[in-house]
Short mmCIF file of C-alpha atoms in Angstrom, two decimals:
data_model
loop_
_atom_site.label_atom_id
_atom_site.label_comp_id
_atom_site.label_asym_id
_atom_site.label_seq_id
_atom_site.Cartn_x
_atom_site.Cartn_y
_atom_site.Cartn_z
CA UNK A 1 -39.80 1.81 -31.39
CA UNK A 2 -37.93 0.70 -34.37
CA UNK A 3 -34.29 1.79 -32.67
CA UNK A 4 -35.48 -0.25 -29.86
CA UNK A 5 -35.82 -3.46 -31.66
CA UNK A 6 -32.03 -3.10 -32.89
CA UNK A 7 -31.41 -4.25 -29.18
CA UNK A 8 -33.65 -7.28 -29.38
CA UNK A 9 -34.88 -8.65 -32.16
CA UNK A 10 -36.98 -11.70 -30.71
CA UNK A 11 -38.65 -9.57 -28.50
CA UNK A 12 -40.40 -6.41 -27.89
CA UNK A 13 -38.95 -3.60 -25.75
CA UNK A 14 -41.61 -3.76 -22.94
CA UNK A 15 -41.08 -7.22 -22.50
CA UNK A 16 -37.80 -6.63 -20.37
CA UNK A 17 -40.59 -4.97 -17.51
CA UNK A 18 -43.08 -7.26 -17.68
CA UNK A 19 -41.80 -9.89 -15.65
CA UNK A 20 -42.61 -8.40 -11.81
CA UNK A 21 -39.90 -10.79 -10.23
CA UNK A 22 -36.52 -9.76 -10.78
CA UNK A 23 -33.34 -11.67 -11.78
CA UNK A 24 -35.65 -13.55 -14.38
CA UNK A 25 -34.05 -15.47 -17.33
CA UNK A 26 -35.92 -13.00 -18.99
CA UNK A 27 -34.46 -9.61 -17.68
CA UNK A 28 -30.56 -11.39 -17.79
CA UNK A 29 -31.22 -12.28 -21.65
CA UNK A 30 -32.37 -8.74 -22.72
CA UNK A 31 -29.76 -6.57 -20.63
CA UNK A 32 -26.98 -8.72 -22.25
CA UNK A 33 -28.48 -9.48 -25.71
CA UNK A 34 -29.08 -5.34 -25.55
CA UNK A 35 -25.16 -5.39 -24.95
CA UNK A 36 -23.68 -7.43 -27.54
CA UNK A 37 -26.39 -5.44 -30.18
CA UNK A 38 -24.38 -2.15 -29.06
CA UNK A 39 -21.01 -3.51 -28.57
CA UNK A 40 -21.16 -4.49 -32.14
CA UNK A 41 -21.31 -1.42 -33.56
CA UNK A 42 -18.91 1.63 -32.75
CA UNK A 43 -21.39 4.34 -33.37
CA UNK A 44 -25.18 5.05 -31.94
CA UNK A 45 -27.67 7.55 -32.51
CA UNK A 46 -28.92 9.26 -29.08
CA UNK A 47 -31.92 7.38 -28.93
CA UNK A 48 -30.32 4.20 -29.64
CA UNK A 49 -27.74 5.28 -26.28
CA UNK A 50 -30.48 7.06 -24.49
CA UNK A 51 -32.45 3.34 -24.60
CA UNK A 52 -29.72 0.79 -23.92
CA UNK A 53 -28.90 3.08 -20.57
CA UNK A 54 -32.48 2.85 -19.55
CA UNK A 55 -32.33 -0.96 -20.27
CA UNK A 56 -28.56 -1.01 -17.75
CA UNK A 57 -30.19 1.32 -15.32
CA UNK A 58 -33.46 -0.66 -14.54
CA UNK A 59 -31.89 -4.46 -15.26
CA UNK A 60 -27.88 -4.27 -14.31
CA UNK A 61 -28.88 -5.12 -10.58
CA UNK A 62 -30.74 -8.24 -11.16
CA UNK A 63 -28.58 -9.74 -13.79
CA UNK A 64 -26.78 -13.08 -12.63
CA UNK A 65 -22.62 -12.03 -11.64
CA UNK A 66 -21.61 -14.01 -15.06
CA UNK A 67 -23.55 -12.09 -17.35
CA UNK A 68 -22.36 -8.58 -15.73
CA UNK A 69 -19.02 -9.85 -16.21
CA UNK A 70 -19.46 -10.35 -19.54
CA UNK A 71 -21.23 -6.92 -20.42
CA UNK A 72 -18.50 -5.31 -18.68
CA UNK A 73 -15.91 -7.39 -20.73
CA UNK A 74 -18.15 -6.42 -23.35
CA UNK A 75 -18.32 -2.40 -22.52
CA UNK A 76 -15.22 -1.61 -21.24
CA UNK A 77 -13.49 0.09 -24.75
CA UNK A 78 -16.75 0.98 -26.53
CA UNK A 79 -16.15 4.41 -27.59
CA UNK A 80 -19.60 5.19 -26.39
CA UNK A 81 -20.13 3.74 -23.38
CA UNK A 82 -22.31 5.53 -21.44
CA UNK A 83 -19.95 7.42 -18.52
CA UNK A 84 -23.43 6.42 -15.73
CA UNK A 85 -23.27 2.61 -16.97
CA UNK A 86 -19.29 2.36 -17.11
CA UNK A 87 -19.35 4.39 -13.21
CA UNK A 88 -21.55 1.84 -12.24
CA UNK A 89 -19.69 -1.25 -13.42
CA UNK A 90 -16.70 0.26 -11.86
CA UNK A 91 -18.37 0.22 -8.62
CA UNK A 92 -19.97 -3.24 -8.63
CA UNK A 93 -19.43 -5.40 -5.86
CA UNK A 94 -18.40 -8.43 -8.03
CA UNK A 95 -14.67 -7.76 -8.45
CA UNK A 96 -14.14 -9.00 -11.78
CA UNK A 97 -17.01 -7.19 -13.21
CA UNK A 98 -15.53 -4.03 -11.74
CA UNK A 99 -11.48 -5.10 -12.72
CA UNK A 100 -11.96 -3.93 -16.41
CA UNK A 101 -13.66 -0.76 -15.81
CA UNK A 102 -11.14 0.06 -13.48
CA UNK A 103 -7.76 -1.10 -15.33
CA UNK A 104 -8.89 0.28 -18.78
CA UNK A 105 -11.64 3.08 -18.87
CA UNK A 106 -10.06 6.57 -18.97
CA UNK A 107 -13.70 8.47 -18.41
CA UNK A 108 -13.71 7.04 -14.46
CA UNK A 109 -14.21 9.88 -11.83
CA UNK A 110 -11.14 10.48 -9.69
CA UNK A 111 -13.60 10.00 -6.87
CA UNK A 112 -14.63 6.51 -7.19
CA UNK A 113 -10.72 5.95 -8.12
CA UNK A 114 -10.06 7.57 -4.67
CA UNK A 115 -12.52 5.42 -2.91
CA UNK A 116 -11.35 1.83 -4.60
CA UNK A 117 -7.07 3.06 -3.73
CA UNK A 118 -8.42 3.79 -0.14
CA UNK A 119 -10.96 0.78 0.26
CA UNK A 120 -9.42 -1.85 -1.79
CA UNK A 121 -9.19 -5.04 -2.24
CA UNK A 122 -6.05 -4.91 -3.54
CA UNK A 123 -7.39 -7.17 -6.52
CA UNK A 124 -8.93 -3.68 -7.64
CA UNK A 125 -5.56 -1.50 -6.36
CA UNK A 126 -3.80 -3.15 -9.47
CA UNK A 127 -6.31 -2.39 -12.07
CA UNK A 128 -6.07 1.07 -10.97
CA UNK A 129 -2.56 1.44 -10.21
CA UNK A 130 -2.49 -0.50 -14.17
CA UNK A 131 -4.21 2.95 -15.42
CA UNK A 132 -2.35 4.91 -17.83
CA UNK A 133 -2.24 7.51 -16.12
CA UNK A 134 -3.30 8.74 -13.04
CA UNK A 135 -3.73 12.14 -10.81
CA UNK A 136 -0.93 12.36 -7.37
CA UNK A 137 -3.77 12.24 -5.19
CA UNK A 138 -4.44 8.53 -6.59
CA UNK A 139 -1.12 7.56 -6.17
CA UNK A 140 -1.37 9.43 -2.64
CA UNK A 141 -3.86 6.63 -1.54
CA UNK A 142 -2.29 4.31 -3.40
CA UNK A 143 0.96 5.06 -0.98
CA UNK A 144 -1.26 5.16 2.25
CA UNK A 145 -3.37 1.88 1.46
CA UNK A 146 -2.29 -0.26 -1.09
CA UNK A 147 -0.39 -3.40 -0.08
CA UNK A 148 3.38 -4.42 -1.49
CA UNK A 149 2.07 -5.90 -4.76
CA UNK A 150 0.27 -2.63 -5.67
CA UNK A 151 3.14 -0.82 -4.50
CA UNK A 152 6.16 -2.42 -6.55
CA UNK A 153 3.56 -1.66 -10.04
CA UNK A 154 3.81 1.81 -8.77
CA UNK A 155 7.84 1.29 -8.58
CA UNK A 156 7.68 -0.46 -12.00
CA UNK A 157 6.46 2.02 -13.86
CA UNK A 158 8.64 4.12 -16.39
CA UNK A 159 6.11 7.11 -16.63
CA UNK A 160 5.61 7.70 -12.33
CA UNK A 161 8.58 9.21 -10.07
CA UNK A 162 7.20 9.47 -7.06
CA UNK A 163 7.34 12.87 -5.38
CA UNK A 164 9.02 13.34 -1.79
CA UNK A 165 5.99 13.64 0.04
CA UNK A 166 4.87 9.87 -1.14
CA UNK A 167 8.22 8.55 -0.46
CA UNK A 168 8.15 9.55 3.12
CA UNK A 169 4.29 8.00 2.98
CA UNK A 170 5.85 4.81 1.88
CA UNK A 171 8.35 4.71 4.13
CA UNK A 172 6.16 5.09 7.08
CA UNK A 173 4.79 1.84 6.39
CA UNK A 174 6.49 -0.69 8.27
CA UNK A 175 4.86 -3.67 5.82
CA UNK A 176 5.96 -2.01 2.54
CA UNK A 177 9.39 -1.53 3.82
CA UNK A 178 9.77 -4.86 5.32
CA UNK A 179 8.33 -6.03 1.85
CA UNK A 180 10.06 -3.92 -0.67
CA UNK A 181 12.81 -2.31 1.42
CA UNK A 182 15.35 -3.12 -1.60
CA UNK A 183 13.27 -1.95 -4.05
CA UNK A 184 12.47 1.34 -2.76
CA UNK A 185 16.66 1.90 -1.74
CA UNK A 186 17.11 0.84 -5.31
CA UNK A 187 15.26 3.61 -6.16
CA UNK A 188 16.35 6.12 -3.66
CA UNK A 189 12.61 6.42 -2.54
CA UNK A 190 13.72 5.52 1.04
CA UNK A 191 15.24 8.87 2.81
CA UNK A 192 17.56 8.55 5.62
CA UNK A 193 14.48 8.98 8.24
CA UNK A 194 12.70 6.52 6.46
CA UNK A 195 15.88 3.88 6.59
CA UNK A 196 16.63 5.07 10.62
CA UNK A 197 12.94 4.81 11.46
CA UNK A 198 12.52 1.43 9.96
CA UNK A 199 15.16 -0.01 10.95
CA UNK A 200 13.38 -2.97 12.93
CA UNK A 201 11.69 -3.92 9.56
CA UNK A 202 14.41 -3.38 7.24
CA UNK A 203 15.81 -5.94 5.04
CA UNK A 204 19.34 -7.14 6.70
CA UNK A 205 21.00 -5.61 3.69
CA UNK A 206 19.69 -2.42 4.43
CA UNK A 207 20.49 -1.94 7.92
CA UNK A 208 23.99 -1.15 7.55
CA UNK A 209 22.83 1.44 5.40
CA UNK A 210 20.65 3.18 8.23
CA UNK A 211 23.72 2.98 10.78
CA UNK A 212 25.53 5.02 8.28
CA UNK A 213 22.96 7.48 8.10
CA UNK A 214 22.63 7.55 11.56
CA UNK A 215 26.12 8.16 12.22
CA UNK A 216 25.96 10.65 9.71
CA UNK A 217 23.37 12.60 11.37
CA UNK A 218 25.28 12.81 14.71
CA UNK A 219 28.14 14.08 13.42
CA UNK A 220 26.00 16.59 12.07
CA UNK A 221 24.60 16.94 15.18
CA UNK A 222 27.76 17.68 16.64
CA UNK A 223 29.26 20.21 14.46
CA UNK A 224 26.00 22.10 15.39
CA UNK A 225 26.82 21.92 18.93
CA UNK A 226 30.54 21.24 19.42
CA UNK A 227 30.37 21.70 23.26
CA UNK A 228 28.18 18.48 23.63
CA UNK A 229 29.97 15.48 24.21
CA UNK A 230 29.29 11.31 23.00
CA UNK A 231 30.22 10.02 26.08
CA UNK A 232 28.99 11.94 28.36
CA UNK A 233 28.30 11.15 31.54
CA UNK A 234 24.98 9.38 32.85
CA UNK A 235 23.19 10.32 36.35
CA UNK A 236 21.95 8.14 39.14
CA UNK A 237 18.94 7.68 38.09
CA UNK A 238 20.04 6.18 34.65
CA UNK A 239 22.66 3.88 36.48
CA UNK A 240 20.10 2.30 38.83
CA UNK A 241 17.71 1.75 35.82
CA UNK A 242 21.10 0.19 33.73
CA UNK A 243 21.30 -1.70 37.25
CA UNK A 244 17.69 -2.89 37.14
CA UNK A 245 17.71 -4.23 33.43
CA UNK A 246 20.84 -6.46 34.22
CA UNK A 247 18.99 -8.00 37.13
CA UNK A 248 15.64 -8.32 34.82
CA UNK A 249 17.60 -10.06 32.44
CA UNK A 250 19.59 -12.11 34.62
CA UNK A 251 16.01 -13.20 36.45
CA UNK A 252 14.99 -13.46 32.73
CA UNK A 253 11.68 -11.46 33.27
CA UNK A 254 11.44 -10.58 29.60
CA UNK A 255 8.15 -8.51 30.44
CA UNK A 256 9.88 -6.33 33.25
CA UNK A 257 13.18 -6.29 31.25
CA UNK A 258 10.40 -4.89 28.22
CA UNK A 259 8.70 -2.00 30.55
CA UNK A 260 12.16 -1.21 31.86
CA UNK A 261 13.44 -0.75 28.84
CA UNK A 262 10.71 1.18 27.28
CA UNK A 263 10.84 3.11 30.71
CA UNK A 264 14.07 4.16 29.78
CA UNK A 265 13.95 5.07 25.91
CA UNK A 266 11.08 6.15 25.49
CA UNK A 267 9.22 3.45 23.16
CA UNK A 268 6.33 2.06 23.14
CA UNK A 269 5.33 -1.53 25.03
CA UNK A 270 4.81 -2.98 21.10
CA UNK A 271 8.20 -1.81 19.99
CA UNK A 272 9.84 -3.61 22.97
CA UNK A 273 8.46 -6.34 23.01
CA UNK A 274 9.36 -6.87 19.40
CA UNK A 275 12.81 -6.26 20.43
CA UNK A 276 13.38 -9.31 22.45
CA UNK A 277 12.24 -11.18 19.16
CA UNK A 278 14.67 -14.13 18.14
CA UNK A 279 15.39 -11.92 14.24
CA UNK A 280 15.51 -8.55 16.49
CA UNK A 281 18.51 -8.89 18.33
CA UNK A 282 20.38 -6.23 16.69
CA UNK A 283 17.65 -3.61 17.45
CA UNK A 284 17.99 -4.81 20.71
CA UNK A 285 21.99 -4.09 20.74
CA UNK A 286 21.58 -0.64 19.68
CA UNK A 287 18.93 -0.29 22.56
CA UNK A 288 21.33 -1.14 25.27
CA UNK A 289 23.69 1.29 23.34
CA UNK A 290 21.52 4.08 23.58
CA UNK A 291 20.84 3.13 27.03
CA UNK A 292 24.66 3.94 27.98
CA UNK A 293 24.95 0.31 28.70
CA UNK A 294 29.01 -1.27 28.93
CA UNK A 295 29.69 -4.15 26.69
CA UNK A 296 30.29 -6.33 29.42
CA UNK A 297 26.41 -5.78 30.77
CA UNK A 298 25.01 -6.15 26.92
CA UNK A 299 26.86 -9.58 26.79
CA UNK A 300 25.38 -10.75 29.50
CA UNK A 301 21.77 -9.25 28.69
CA UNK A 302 22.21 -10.86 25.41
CA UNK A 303 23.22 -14.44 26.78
CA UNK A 304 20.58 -14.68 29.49
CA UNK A 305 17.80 -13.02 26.85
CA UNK A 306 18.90 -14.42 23.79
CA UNK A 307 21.29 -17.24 23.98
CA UNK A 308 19.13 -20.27 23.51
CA UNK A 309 19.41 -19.34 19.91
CA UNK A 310 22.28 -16.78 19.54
CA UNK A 311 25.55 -18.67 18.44
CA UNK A 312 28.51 -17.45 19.35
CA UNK A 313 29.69 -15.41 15.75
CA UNK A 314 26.40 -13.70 15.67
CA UNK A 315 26.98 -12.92 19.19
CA UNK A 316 30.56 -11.28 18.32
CA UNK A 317 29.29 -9.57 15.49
CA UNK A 318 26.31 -7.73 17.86
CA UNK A 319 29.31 -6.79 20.16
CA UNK A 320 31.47 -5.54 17.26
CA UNK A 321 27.98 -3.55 16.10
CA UNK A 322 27.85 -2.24 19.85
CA UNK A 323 31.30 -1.26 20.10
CA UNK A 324 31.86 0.54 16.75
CA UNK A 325 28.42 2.31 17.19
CA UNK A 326 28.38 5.42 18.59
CA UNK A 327 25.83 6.57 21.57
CA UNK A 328 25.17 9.46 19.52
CA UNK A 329 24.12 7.37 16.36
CA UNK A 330 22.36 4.63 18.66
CA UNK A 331 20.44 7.83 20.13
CA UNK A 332 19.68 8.89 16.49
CA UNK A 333 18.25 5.66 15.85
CA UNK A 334 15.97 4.98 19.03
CA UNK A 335 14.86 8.87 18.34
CA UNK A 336 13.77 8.13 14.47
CA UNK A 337 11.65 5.11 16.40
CA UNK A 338 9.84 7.23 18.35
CA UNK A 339 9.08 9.94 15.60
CA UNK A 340 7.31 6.38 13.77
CA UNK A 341 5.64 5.34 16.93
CA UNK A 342 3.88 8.67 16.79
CA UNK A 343 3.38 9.35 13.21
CA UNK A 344 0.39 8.61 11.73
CA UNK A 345 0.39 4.97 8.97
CA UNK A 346 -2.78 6.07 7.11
CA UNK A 347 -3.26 9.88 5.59
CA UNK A 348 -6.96 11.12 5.20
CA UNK A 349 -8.17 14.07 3.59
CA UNK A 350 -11.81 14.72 2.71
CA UNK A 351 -13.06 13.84 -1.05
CA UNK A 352 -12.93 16.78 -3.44
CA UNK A 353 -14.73 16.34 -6.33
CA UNK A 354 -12.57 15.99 -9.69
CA UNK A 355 -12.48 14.22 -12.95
CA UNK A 356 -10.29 12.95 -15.72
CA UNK A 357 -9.74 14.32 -19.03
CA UNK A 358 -12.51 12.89 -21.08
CA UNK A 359 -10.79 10.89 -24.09
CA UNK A 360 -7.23 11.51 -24.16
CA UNK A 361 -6.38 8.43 -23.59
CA UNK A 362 -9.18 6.23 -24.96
CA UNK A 363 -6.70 4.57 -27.26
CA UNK A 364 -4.71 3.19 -24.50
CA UNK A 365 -6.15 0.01 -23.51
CA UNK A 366 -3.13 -2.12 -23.32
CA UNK A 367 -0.07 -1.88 -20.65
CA UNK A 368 3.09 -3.54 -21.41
CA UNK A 369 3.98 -3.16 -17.80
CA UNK A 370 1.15 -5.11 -16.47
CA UNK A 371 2.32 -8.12 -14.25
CA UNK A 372 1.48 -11.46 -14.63
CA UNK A 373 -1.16 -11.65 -12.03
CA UNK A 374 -2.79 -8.52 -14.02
CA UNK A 375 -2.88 -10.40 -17.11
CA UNK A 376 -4.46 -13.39 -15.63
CA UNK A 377 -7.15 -11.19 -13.82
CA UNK A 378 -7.92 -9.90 -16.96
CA UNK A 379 -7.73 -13.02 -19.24
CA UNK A 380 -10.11 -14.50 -16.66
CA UNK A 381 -13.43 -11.54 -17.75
CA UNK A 382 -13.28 -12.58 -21.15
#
């Protein structure tokens, strides 16, 4: 009994059960008068540890959100915080209780660090993309799930390269790229596929960048098969459907013109329709291109479709785009579409168990790389 009383001095160590409603005053006041008793002192014996954990275990649940804050404040860097109590402040449902757990504790299972990159909120994603250091299969989930904030910390950091495999995760997903497009070019961490296939999202910098890789992969194309031709010629089936998107767009039935067109490449009714957007008109051009279309029918698709808001130097620019771009590249482009249509934007693979190195990085419980959102998050738990 007499470790016991180092937790509370006032009171005795049965008083914290004998209140049999829960969330009393009573229960909040011992759990965190318990915690600043332990905080203040690096060391414990076992039965000093072995009692505060009984006190977390039966009185963490009812204790009011501000006081788990603080304990977890509180906790967070105490050499011997107990690896159940720090799990479970991790995993509170009170975000800021579970934000320093999460940014600073290097004893955290790679499981519940798995489950918080793949669940969020991303409020959470920065305290553990914050970590010093973390396993590839964090950063995996990180790349599948996290949004563009959580992303460019990733980017920021001097001590991660990402690997191939979560580049091309990345640049499946249309909102990162849209987002951070420059960031990840800067960085070479969009391939070529990655640039082609998001080309309707990519920054207007960028997209220059993914015709060149585009034409780049024809001519590849056709030194692999010199006997194929770019221009060569279309059948009568693709002439009456070139015939029937003229007269859609001339009746300027932007649906029809959208089913006709997807008839014809290949995409999907969301992807077309997003073409005939006012900021998509370029996608569109390279369409039509694809499509075998003359320059004379894409102006006039273009003015019936488009021309309400299309002034007449962006206009010539989307027919200098049209005729400087090959078929072959345009072809290369719609194709890389179609390969992100059908590839899956989230990766899941089942939970295997695994855990960090115990204490190795204990010391590290500041990040000069944090952002300023991180340090206000973090200024606001104390």
């Amino acid at each position: 009994m007499r470790q016991s009383q180092r937790f509370n001095q006032s009171r005795p160590p049965s008083a914290a059960y004998s209140s049999s409603s829960k969330g009393t005053s009573t229960e909040a006041n011992v759990l965190l008068a318990a915690t600043e008793l332990f905080a203040g002192r690096d060391r414990h014996d076992v039965e000093d540890k072995k009692i505060f954990l009984e006190l977390a275990r039966n009185l963490l649940s009812s204790t009011p959100t501000a006081d788990r804050r603080r304990i977890a404040s509180l906790l967070v860097s105490h050499p011997e915080m107990p690896d159940e109590l720090l799990e479970t402040l991790a995993a509170d449902e009170d975000v800021m209780t579970a934000y320093p757990a999460l940014r600073y504790s290097p004893r955290l299972s790679v499981d519940l660090l798995l489950k918080v990159a793949q669940s969020g909120p991303d409020t959470l994603r920065k305290a553990v993309a914050n970590r010093p250091s973390l396993r590839e299969s964090v950063i995996n989930a990180l790349c599948d799930h996290a949004g563009a904030d959580v992303v460019r910390i990733l980017l920021d950091r001097d001590d991660i390269l990402l690997t191939r495999t979560q580049q091309a995760r990345l640049s499946r997903r249309s909102e990162i790229v849209a987002a951070l497009g420059l960031e990840l070019a800067g960085q070479d961490a969009l391939n070529p596929d990655g640039l082609m296939g998001q080309f309707i999202h990519l920054p207007q910098q960028l997209k220059a960048k993914a015709i060149a890789a585009a034409e780049l992969t024809n001519l590849v194309k056709q030194a692999q098969t010199p006997g194929e031709l770019d221009g060569r010629r279309l059948n009568g089936a693709q002439l009456q459907l070139q015939d029937a998107i003229v007269e859609q767009a001339l009746l300027q039935n932007r649906p029809r013109f959208a089913d006709l067109l997807g008839q014809g490449l290949g995409l999907s009714q969301a992807t077309c329709d997003l073409l005939l957007q006012p900021d998509q008109i370029e996608g569109l051009t390279i369409a039509l291109k694809a499509l075998g279309l003359p320059a004379n029918q894409v102006t006039t698709i273009l003015i019936r479709l488009c021309g309400s808001h299309l002034p007449l130097l962006e206009l010539r620019d989307l027919l200098r785009i049209h005729r400087t771009l090959s078929t072959g590249a345009a072809e290369v482009l719609v194709g890389q579409w179609i390969l992100q249509e059908q590839a899956p934007q989230r990766s899941s693979s089942p939970l295997q168990p695994q855990y960090q190195e115990g204490r190795q990085h204990r010391e590290a419980t500041e990040d000069g790389s944090a952002d300023r959102s991180d340090k206000s998050a973090e200024g606001s738990q104390l």
